[in-house]
mmCIF file of C-alpha atoms and ligand atoms in Angstrom:
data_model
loop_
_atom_site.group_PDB
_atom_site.id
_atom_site.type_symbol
_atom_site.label_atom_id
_atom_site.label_comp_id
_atom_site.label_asym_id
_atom_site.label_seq_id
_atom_site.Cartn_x
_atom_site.Cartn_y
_atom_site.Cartn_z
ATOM 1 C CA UNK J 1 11.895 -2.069 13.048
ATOM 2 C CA UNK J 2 12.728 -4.675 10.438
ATOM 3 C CA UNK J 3 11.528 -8.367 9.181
ATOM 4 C CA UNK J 4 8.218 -10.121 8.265
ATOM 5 C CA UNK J 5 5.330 -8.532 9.692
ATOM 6 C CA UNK J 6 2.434 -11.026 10.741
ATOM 7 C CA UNK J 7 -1.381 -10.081 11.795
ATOM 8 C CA UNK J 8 -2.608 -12.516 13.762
ATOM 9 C CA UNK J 9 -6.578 -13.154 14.703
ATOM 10 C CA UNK J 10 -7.077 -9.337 13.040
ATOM 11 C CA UNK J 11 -10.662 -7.840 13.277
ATOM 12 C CA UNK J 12 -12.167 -4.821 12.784
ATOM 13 C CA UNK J 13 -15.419 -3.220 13.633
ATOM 14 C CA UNK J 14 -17.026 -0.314 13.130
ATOM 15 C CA UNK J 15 -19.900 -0.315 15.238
ATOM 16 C CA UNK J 16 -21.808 -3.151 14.413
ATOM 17 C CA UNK J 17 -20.136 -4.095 11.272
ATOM 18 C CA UNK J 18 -17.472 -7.037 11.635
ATOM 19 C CA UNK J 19 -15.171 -5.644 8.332
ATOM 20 C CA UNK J 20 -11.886 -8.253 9.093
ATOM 21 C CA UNK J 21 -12.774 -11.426 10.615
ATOM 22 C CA UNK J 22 -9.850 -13.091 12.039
ATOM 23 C CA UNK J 23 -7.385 -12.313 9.746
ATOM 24 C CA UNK J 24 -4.035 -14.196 9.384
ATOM 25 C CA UNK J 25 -1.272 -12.997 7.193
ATOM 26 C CA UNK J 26 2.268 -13.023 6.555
ATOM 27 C CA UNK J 27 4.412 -9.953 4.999
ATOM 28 C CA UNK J 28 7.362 -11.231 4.021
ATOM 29 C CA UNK J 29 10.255 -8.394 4.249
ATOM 30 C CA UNK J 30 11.606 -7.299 0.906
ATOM 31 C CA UNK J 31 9.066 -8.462 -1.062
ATOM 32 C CA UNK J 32 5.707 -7.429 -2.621
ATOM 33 C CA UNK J 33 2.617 -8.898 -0.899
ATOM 34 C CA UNK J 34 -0.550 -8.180 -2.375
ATOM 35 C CA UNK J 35 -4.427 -8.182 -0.532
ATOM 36 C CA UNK J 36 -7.255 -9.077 -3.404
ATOM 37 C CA UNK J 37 -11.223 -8.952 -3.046
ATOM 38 C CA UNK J 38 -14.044 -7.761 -4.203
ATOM 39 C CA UNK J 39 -16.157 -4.111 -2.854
ATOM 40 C CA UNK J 40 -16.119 -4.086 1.398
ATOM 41 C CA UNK J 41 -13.716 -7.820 1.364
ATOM 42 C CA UNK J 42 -12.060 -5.771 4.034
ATOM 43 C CA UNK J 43 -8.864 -4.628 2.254
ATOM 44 C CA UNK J 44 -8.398 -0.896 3.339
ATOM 45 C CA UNK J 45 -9.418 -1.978 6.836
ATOM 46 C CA UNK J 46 -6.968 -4.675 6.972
ATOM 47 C CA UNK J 47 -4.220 -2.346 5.345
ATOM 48 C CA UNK J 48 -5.136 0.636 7.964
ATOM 49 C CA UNK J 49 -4.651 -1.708 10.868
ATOM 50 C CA UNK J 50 -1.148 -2.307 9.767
ATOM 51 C CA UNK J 51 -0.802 1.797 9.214
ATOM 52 C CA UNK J 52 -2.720 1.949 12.841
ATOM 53 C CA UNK J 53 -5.576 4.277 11.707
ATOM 54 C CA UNK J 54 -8.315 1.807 12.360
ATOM 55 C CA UNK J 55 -9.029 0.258 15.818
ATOM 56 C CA UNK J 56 -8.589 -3.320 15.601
ATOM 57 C CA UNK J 57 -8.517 -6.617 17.815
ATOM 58 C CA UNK J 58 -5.426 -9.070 17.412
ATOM 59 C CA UNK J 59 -1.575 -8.845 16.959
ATOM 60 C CA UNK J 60 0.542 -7.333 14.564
ATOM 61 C CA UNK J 61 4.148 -7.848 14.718
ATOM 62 C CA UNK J 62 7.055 -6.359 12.920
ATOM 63 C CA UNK J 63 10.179 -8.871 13.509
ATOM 64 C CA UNK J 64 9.481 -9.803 16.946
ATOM 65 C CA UNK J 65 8.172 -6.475 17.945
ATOM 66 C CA UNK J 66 3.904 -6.146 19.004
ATOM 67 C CA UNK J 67 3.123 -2.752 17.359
ATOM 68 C CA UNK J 68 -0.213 -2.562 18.341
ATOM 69 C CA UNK J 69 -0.159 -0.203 21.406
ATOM 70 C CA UNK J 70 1.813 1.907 18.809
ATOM 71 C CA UNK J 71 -0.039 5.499 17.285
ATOM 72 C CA UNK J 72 0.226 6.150 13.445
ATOM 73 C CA UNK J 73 3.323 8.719 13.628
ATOM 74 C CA UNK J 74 5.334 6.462 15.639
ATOM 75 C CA UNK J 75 4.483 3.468 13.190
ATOM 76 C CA UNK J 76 5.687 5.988 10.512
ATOM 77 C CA UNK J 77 8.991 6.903 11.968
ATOM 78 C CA UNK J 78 9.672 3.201 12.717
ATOM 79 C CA UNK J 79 9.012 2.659 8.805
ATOM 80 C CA UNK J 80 4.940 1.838 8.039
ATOM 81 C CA UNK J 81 3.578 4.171 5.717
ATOM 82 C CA UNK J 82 0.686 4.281 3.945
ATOM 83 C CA UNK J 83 -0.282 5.744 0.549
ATOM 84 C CA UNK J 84 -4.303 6.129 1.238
ATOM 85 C CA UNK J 85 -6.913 5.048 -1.263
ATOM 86 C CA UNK J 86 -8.159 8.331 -2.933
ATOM 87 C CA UNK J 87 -4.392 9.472 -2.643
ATOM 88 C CA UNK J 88 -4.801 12.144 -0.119
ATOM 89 C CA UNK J 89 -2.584 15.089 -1.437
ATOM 90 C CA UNK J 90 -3.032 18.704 -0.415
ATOM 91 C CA UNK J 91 -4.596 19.781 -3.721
ATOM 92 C CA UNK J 92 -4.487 23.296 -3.270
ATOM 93 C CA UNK J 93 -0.177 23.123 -2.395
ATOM 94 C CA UNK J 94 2.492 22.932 -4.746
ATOM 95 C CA UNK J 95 3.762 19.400 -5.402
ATOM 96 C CA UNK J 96 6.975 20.655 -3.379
ATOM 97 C CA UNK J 97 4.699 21.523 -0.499
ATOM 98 C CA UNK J 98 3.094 17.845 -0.270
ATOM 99 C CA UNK J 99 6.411 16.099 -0.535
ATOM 100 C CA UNK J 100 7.966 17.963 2.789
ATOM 101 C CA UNK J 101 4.405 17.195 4.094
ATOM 102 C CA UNK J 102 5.139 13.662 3.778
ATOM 103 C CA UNK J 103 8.853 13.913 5.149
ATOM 104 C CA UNK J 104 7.346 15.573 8.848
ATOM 105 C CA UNK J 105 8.950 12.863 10.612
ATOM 106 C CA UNK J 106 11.959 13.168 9.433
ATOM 107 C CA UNK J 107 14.780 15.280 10.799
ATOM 108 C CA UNK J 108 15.739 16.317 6.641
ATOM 109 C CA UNK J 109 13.467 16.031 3.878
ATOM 110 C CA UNK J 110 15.122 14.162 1.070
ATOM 111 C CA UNK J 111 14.077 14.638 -2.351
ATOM 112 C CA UNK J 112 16.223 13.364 -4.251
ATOM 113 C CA UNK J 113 14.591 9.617 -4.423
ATOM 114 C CA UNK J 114 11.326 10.917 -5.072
ATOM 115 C CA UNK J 115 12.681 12.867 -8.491
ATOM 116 C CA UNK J 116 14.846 9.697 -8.971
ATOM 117 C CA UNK J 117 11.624 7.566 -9.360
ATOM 118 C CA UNK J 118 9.350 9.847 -10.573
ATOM 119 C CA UNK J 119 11.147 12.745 -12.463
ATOM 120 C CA UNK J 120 7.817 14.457 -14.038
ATOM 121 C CA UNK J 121 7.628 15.708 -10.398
ATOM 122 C CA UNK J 122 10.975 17.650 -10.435
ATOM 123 C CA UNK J 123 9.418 19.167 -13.411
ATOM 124 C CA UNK J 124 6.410 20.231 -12.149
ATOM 125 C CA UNK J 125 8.248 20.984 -8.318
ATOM 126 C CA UNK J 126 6.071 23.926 -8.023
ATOM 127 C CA UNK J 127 2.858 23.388 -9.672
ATOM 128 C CA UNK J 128 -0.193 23.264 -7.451
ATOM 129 C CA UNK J 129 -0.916 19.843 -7.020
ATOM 130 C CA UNK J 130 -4.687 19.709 -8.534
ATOM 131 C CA UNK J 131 -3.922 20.964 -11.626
ATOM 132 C CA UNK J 132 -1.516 17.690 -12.161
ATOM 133 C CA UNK J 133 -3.227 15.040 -14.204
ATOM 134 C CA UNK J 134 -4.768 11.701 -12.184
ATOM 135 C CA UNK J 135 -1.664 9.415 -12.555
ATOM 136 C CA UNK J 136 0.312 12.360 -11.987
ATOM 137 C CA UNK J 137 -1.555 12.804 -8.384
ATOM 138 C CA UNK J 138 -1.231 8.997 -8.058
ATOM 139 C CA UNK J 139 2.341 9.494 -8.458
ATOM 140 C CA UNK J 140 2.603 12.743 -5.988
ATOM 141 C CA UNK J 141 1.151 10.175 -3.359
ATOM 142 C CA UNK J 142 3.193 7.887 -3.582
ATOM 143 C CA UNK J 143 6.159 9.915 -3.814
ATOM 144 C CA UNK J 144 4.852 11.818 -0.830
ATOM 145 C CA UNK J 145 4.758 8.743 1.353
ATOM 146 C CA UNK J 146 8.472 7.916 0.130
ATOM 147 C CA UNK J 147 9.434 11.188 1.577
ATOM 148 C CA UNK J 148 8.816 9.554 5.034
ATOM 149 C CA UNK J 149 11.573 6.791 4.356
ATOM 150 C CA UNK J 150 9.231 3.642 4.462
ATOM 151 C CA UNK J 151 10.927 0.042 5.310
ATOM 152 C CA UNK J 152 7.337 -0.722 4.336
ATOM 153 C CA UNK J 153 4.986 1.156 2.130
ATOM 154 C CA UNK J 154 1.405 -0.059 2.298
ATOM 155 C CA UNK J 155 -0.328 1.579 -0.986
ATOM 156 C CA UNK J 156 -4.332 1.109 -1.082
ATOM 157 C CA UNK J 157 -5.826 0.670 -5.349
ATOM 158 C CA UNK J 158 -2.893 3.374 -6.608
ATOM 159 C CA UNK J 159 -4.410 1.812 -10.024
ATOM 160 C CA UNK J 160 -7.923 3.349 -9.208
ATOM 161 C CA UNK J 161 -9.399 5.193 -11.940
ATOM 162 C CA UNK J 162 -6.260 5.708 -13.766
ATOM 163 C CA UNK J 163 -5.937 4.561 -17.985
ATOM 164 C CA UNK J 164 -4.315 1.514 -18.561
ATOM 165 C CA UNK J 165 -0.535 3.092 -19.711
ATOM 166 C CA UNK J 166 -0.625 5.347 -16.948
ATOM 167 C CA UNK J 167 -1.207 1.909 -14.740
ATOM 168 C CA UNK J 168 1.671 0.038 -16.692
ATOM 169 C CA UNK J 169 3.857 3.140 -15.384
ATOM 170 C CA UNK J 170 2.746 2.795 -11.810
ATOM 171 C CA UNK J 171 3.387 -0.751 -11.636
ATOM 172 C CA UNK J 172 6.997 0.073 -13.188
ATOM 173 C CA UNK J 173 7.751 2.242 -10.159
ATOM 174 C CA UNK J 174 6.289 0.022 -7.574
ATOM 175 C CA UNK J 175 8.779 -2.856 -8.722
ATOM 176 C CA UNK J 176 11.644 0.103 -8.903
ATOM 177 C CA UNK J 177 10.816 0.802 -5.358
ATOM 178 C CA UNK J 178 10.417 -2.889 -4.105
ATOM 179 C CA UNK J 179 14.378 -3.310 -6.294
ATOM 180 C CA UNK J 180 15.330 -0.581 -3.678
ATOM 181 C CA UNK J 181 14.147 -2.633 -0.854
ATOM 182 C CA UNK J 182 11.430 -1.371 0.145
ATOM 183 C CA UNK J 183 8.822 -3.651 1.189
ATOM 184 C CA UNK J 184 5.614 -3.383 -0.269
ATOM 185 C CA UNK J 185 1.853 -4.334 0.714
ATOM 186 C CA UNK J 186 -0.264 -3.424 -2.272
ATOM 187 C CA UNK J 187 -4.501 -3.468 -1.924
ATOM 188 C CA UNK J 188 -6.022 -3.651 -5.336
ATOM 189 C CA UNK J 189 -8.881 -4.544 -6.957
ATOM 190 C CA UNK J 190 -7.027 -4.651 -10.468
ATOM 191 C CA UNK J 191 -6.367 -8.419 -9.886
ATOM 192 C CA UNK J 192 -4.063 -9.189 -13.380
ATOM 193 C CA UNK J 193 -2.291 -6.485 -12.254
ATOM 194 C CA UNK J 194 -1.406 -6.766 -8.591
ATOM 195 C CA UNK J 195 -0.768 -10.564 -9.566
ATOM 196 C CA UNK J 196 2.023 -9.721 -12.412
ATOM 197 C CA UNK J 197 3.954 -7.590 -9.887
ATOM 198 C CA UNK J 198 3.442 -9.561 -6.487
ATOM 199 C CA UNK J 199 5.222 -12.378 -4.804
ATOM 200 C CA UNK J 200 2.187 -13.349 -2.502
ATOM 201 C CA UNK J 201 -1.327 -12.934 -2.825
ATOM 202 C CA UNK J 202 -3.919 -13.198 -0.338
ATOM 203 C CA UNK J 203 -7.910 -12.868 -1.472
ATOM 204 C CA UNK J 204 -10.257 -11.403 1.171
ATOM 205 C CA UNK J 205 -14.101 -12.512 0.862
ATOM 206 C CA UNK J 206 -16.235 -10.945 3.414
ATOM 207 C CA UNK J 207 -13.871 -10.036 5.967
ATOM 208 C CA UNK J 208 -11.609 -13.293 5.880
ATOM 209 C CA UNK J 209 -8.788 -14.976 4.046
ATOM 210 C CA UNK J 210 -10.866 -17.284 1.125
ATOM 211 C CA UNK J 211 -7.293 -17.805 -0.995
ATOM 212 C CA UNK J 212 -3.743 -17.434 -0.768
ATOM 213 C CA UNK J 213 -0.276 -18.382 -2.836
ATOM 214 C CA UNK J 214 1.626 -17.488 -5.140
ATOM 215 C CA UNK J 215 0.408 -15.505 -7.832
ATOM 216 C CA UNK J 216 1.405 -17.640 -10.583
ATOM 217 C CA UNK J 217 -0.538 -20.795 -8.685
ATOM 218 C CA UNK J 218 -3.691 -18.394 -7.951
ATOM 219 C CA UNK J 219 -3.122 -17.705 -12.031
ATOM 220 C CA UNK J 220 -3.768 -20.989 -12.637
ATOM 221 C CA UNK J 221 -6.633 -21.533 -10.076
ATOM 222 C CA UNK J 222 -10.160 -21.932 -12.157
ATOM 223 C CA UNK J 223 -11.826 -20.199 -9.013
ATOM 224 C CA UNK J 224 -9.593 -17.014 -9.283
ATOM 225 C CA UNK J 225 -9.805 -16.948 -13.135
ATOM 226 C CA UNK J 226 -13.430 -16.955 -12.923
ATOM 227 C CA UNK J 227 -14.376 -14.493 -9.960
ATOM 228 C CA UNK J 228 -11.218 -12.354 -10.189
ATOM 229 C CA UNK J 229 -9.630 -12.384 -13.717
ATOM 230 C CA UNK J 230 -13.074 -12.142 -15.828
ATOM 231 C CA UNK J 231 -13.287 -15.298 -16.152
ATOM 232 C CA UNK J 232 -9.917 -15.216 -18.640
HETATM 233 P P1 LIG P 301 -13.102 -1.089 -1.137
HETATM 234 O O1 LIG P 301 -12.276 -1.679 -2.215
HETATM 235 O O2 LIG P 301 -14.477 -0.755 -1.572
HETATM 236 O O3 LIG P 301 -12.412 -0.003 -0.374
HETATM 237 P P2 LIG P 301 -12.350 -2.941 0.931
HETATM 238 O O4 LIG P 301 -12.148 -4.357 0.597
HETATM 239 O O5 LIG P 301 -11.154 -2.091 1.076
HETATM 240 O O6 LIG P 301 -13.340 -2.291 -0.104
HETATM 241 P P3 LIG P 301 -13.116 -1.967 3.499
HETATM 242 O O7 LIG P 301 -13.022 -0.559 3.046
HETATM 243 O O8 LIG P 301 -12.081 -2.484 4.402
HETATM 244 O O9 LIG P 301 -13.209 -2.936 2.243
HETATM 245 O O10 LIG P 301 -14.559 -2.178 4.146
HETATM 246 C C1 LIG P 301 -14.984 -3.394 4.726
HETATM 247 C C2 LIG P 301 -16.376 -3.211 5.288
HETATM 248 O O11 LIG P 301 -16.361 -2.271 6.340
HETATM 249 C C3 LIG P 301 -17.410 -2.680 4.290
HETATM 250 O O12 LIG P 301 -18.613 -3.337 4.546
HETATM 251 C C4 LIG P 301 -17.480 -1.218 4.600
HETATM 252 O O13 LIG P 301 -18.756 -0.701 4.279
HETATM 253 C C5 LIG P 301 -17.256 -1.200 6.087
HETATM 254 N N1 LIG P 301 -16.597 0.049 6.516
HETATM 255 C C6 LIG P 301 -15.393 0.512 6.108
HETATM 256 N N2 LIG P 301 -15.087 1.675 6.709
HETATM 257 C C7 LIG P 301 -16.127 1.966 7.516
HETATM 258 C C8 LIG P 301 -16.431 3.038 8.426
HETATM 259 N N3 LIG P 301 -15.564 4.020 8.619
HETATM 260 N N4 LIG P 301 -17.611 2.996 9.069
HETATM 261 C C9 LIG P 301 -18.478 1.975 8.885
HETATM 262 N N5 LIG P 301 -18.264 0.938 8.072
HETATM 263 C C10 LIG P 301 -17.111 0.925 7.390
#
């Protein structure tokens, strides 16, 4: 599969609780699209719909293509992966033994991008995987999902809990892999930050689109300073 991928009319539920409401957005191919908002704005549910690990209501198209009758591994080999919140790594395996993890739909496991992008991983190839530090983890994720060949690599708060240099070195690789072109969907709640490295923003509030543009318009909104950017 290849171009823009659009969600039409998305919405999610989990029992009674409406978490996307109708949500309408646009990911342009090659580029970075990011998905703002507060605690529960919907983000992860909106970026699991696209992965298909959430049951949803609405369209989501890849090119032309309707994906939704599609299951998670098949979105995966067609290119959609995503790097889950909490990062998701096998903590008691070798970093080795979560990247081939991550490459089980494809025919040959390639490492070599994964050290090319993040070589403190070749170094530590066989060190078990919870000793590594929290941005190195982050990293494992990440380079985990790349093992599956994304087109489009969906990564939910890879900033989360992680110091502020070892942030400015994950948003260096996630404009190395977008240069390699990769598209990428990024979920943060780090706002300055998904804004310096995205092309398109969108804002959730409860469920629904409340803003979207360009992240150097949203930079000058007074609205997003004030809510999102502390008021800077
Ligand atoms: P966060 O940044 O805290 O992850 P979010 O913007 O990603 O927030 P979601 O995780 O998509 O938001 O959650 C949206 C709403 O859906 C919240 O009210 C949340 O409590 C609810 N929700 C999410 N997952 C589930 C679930 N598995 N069961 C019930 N409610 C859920």
């Amino acid at each position: 599969l290849n171009g823009d991928i659009y969600l039409k009319a998305l919405n999610v539920f989990y029992g009674p609780v409406h978490a996307v409401k109708g949500v309408e957005l646009k990911i342009e191919e090659g580029k970075i699209t990011t998905i703002l908002g507060a605690n529960g704005a919907g983000k992860s549910s909106t970026l699991k719909a696209i992965a298909g690990g959430v049951r949803y209501s609405g369209s989501i198209t890849v090119g032309n293509v309707p994906i939704d009758v599609m299951p998670v591994h098949r979105r995966v080999a067609n290119g959609i992966v995503l790097c889950p919140e909490g990062r998701g790594i096998f903590y008691t395996m070798t970093v080795k033994e979560n990247l081939l993890a991550g490459a089980y739909t494809r025919k040959r496991a390639k490492l070599e991008l994964a050290f090319e992008i993040f070589p403190v991983l070749k170094e530590r190839i066989n060190q078990i995987a919870g000793t590594l530090s929290g941005g190195e983890q982050q990293m494992l994720a990440i380079a985990r999902a790349l093992m599956a060949e994304p087109r489009y690599l969906l990564l939910d708060e890879p900033s989360l809990g992680l110091a502020p240099v070892v942030i400015e070195k994950i948003a260096e690789v996630i404009r190395e892999i977008n240069k390699r072109g990769i598209t990428v969907v990024l979920v943060e709640q780090n706002t300055s930050l998904a804004l310096s490295l995205a092309h398109k923003a969108y804002i959730l509030e409860n469920g629904r689109v409340a803003i979207e543009g360009k992240p150097e318009e949203l930079m000058r909104s007074d609205v997003v300073r004030q809510k999102y950017l502390g008021g800077v």
